[in-house]
Amino acid sequence: MNDVSFSLVEQAVEVLRGVANITPVVSNRTIDGLSGAKVFFKCENFQRVGAFKFRGAYHAVARLMARNPTRTFATISSGNHAQGLALACRLLGVRAHVVMPKPYSFMKHQAVIDYGAIVHVAEDRIRAEVMLDKIVEDAGATIIHPFNDPLVIAGQGTIMVELLEQVSDLDIVLAPVGGGGLLSGLCVAAQACRPQMKIFACEPAGALDAVESVRQNCIVPMSFPHTIADGLRTSLGDRTLPILRQHLTGFFIVQEREIVEAMRFAYERLKLVIEPSSAVALAPLLREEPQLRGKRVAVVLTGGNAELSSLWRDLDAFLGL
Amino acid sequence: MNDVSFSLVEQAVEVLRGVANITPVVSNRTIDGLSGAKVFFKCENFQRVGAFKFRGAYHAVARLMARNPTRTFATISSGNHAQGLALACRLLGVRAHVVMPKPYSFMKHQAVIDYGAIVHVAEDRIRAEVMLDKIVEDAGATIIHPFNDPLVIAGQGTIMVELLEQVSDLDIVLAPVGGGGLLSGLCVAAQACRPQMKIFACEPAGALDAVESVRQNCIVPMSFPHTIADGLRTSLGDRTLPILRQHLTGFFIVQEREIVEAMRFAYERLKLVIEPSSAVALAPLLREEPQLRGKRVAVVLTGGNAELSSLWRDLDAFLGL
């Protein structure tokens, strides 16, 4: 297994320069008062495609194209990686096949099509794997895994490099954990740039595989996730588990009720649209975790692709439409 | 009538330093592509109390306190000025009376109470005036008008000073018009700092008093406003009308359908929570106004205190709560 080195992250910084957005860091007096911490929100909801996933996908596609004359890429994703890969391929002038297993949101499906990818709908995860194999065989596509890929992990690690340029003397970083690609990238970059910093993974109680996987040192599959945080329903991969085991300080486990409260706080007080997965990393601050008090804490707001149709329905009703 | 000079704005900058937030400027590739302009969003939705109104209210209270040993302030407002005055008075250690005429949102009512103001509910605007008179008589309160006040106008003008430090070579600024306090402040500051810049007022077709008032050079009352942009239902004042007449380049008139579409764009693409009044200033970019093409255009996103209860209702239903 090849490791993810910090030099790979540094290369990703170069590849993404001028392509990915340098996302702003937002602070807020109310959350500082409530949590007793000095909080910095790294707003990847302002990233292209509305989520950090663009970084890893673009880095992977660009690097693989430089190595081989690859003209076709493929992945399985119903979420932000699908959009990230679709936009990356459009920008780089190559073809993207995206297999989207049900259930997926209409908004994300449409966005992937709008970015010019060829979308294949699969009834479930198993059929999606079969479809992906066929695309690889027929179209000679190169697979870009959503998280279990060193190039993708290195792309996500650029968030930490940026963050440390934007905020000095950080003590702690909070990020949600799904497959662990984001957290692996953050860990690798922090180890090189600021090794004393603590990194916590935030996981929904309804999809508690990562905390178990790290404890048992084997990938505990996520069979029946029950959480609104749709981006966090996946298991870790064999690339991400060892990185998290080595570098993570610990976990914060978050209840569904807390996720919704954190979303509400983000919308009503921060004025930021975030998706449920991002709210998972905000929640520990709202319950005043003692380990965060008095610290300089960054929260990675991973994305803003939330389902808001109930809002527009009510506004249309107001207008009598 | 005393004018609002730029030196009053400069004094407001000093008074607000370290108290008001220096709000970030956000840009977005999608809006640039759609509008043909280079767009900069001045995010006053990230201001304290979630709206620019804090600037004017705090400046006015602080200055009046320095002049007289005034310990009690009062206003009529069901909107963001109510919250702005309430927080300003709390920070400055004085008492605030806020008369809120119906209808008002539960959220704003609660926020004003949370900031420690004494709230008086009035059945309508006329009864609110009577109540305000009585508060002035009984409590010796000093009235802080929401917009028709040089100190308030100067406070709002600090937005322009900040914006011009953040963005170079601006051609055009768009802002919504209600009573005209914000736009008056922007005009006074721009006249001093960047006189070649054009400033457009954006007004809902359902509350079309400002464009008429400026044309006729008299305050056309806003009798039956019909717009979702609740912050823009007021008429101009005798302080704001002459400033707008002298400095405004022109108006953009916006339909209700466009306001909702602009809100939707802000939430789904910009990932910013804005209130309907702010969407009024974004809408002209979405319909590709020819005057904006090729220009460097700033939009003042005035506030983010939107009603989102339909979202939380649906999320609660999802959780089975």
Short mmCIF file of N, CA and C in Angstrom, two decimals, chain A residues 157-212:
data_model
loop_
_atom_site.label_atom_id
_atom_site.label_comp_id
_atom_site.label_asym_id
_atom_site.label_seq_id
_atom_site.Cartn_x
_atom_site.Cartn_y
_atom_site.Cartn_z
N GLY A 157 -6.39 17.29 1.40
CA GLY A 157 -5.40 17.81 2.35
C GLY A 157 -5.05 19.27 2.11
N THR A 158 -5.31 19.76 0.89
CA THR A 158 -5.01 21.17 0.60
C THR A 158 -5.84 22.11 1.47
N ILE A 159 -6.96 21.62 1.98
CA ILE A 159 -7.79 22.43 2.89
C ILE A 159 -6.97 22.83 4.11
N MET A 160 -6.21 21.87 4.65
CA MET A 160 -5.43 22.16 5.85
C MET A 160 -4.32 23.17 5.57
N VAL A 161 -3.66 23.04 4.42
CA VAL A 161 -2.60 23.98 4.06
C VAL A 161 -3.17 25.40 4.00
N GLU A 162 -4.31 25.53 3.33
CA GLU A 162 -4.98 26.83 3.22
C GLU A 162 -5.38 27.37 4.58
N LEU A 163 -6.00 26.51 5.36
CA LEU A 163 -6.51 26.90 6.68
C LEU A 163 -5.39 27.44 7.57
N LEU A 164 -4.23 26.76 7.54
CA LEU A 164 -3.12 27.17 8.41
C LEU A 164 -2.50 28.48 7.93
N GLU A 165 -2.70 28.81 6.66
CA GLU A 165 -2.26 30.14 6.18
C GLU A 165 -3.26 31.22 6.61
N GLN A 166 -4.51 30.82 6.80
CA GLN A 166 -5.56 31.80 7.12
C GLN A 166 -5.72 32.05 8.62
N VAL A 167 -5.44 31.03 9.43
CA VAL A 167 -5.66 31.13 10.88
C VAL A 167 -4.38 30.71 11.61
N SER A 168 -3.92 31.56 12.51
CA SER A 168 -2.70 31.22 13.25
C SER A 168 -3.04 30.46 14.53
N ASP A 169 -2.07 29.71 15.01
CA ASP A 169 -2.14 29.10 16.35
C ASP A 169 -3.36 28.23 16.59
N LEU A 170 -3.78 27.49 15.59
CA LEU A 170 -4.93 26.60 15.78
C LEU A 170 -4.57 25.48 16.74
N ASP A 171 -5.52 25.18 17.64
CA ASP A 171 -5.33 24.06 18.58
C ASP A 171 -5.99 22.78 18.07
N ILE A 172 -7.18 22.95 17.49
CA ILE A 172 -8.02 21.78 17.20
C ILE A 172 -8.74 21.98 15.86
N VAL A 173 -8.88 20.90 15.11
CA VAL A 173 -9.73 20.92 13.90
C VAL A 173 -10.79 19.83 14.03
N LEU A 174 -12.03 20.19 13.71
CA LEU A 174 -13.15 19.24 13.69
C LEU A 174 -13.61 19.03 12.26
N ALA A 175 -13.81 17.79 11.89
CA ALA A 175 -14.34 17.49 10.56
C ALA A 175 -15.20 16.23 10.65
N PRO A 176 -16.21 16.14 9.79
CA PRO A 176 -17.05 14.94 9.79
C PRO A 176 -16.32 13.76 9.14
N VAL A 177 -16.69 12.55 9.53
CA VAL A 177 -16.07 11.37 8.93
C VAL A 177 -17.11 10.49 8.26
N GLY A 178 -16.87 10.23 6.96
CA GLY A 178 -17.67 9.26 6.20
C GLY A 178 -16.72 8.15 5.79
N GLY A 179 -16.13 8.28 4.59
CA GLY A 179 -15.11 7.33 4.16
C GLY A 179 -13.72 7.67 4.68
N GLY A 180 -13.58 8.90 5.19
CA GLY A 180 -12.31 9.28 5.81
C GLY A 180 -11.31 9.95 4.88
N GLY A 181 -11.71 10.25 3.65
CA GLY A 181 -10.79 10.89 2.72
C GLY A 181 -10.40 12.29 3.15
N LEU A 182 -11.40 13.07 3.55
CA LEU A 182 -11.13 14.42 4.03
C LEU A 182 -10.23 14.39 5.26
N LEU A 183 -10.61 13.59 6.25
CA LEU A 183 -9.84 13.57 7.49
C LEU A 183 -8.43 13.04 7.26
N SER A 184 -8.26 12.08 6.36
CA SER A 184 -6.92 11.58 6.06
C SER A 184 -6.06 12.70 5.49
N GLY A 185 -6.62 13.46 4.56
CA GLY A 185 -5.88 14.58 3.98
C GLY A 185 -5.52 15.62 5.03
N LEU A 186 -6.48 15.93 5.89
CA LEU A 186 -6.22 16.90 6.96
C LEU A 186 -5.10 16.40 7.87
N CYS A 187 -5.13 15.11 8.21
CA CYS A 187 -4.14 14.53 9.12
C CYS A 187 -2.74 14.58 8.52
N VAL A 188 -2.62 14.19 7.26
CA VAL A 188 -1.30 14.16 6.61
C VAL A 188 -0.71 15.57 6.57
N ALA A 189 -1.54 16.55 6.21
CA ALA A 189 -1.04 17.92 6.11
C ALA A 189 -0.71 18.50 7.48
N ALA A 190 -1.55 18.20 8.48
CA ALA A 190 -1.30 18.72 9.82
C ALA A 190 -0.03 18.12 10.40
N GLN A 191 0.18 16.85 10.17
CA GLN A 191 1.38 16.17 10.68
C GLN A 191 2.64 16.89 10.20
N ALA A 192 2.62 17.38 8.97
CA ALA A 192 3.79 18.05 8.41
C ALA A 192 3.87 19.52 8.84
N CYS A 193 2.71 20.19 8.92
CA CYS A 193 2.71 21.65 9.10
C CYS A 193 2.51 22.08 10.55
N ARG A 194 1.78 21.29 11.31
CA ARG A 194 1.47 21.69 12.68
C ARG A 194 1.16 20.44 13.51
N PRO A 195 2.21 19.66 13.81
CA PRO A 195 2.00 18.34 14.41
C PRO A 195 1.37 18.39 15.80
N GLN A 196 1.48 19.52 16.48
CA GLN A 196 0.88 19.58 17.83
C GLN A 196 -0.64 19.73 17.79
N MET A 197 -1.19 20.00 16.62
CA MET A 197 -2.63 20.23 16.52
C MET A 197 -3.40 18.92 16.69
N LYS A 198 -4.56 19.02 17.35
CA LYS A 198 -5.41 17.85 17.55
C LYS A 198 -6.51 17.82 16.49
N ILE A 199 -6.78 16.66 15.96
CA ILE A 199 -7.83 16.52 14.95
C ILE A 199 -8.86 15.51 15.45
N PHE A 200 -10.10 15.96 15.50
CA PHE A 200 -11.19 15.10 15.93
C PHE A 200 -12.12 14.78 14.75
N ALA A 201 -12.53 13.52 14.67
CA ALA A 201 -13.53 13.11 13.69
C ALA A 201 -14.90 13.18 14.36
N CYS A 202 -15.88 13.70 13.64
CA CYS A 202 -17.23 13.82 14.18
C CYS A 202 -18.12 12.85 13.40
N GLU A 203 -18.81 11.99 14.12
CA GLU A 203 -19.56 10.90 13.46
C GLU A 203 -20.98 10.82 14.02
N PRO A 204 -21.98 10.62 13.14
CA PRO A 204 -23.35 10.47 13.62
C PRO A 204 -23.51 9.15 14.39
N ALA A 205 -24.25 9.20 15.48
CA ALA A 205 -24.52 7.98 16.24
C ALA A 205 -25.24 6.95 15.37
N GLY A 206 -25.95 7.41 14.34
CA GLY A 206 -26.68 6.51 13.46
C GLY A 206 -25.83 5.89 12.36
N ALA A 207 -24.53 6.20 12.32
CA ALA A 207 -23.64 5.60 11.31
C ALA A 207 -22.27 5.45 11.93
N LEU A 208 -22.23 4.67 13.01
CA LEU A 208 -21.06 4.67 13.90
C LEU A 208 -20.05 3.61 13.49
N ASP A 209 -19.55 3.68 12.27
CA ASP A 209 -18.60 2.66 11.83
C ASP A 209 -17.15 3.10 12.02
N ALA A 210 -16.86 4.39 11.83
CA ALA A 210 -15.45 4.81 11.85
C ALA A 210 -14.86 4.65 13.24
N VAL A 211 -15.62 5.05 14.25
CA VAL A 211 -15.09 4.94 15.62
C VAL A 211 -14.80 3.48 15.96
N GLU A 212 -15.66 2.58 15.50
CA GLU A 212 -15.46 1.14 15.73
C GLU A 212 -14.30 0.61 14.90
#
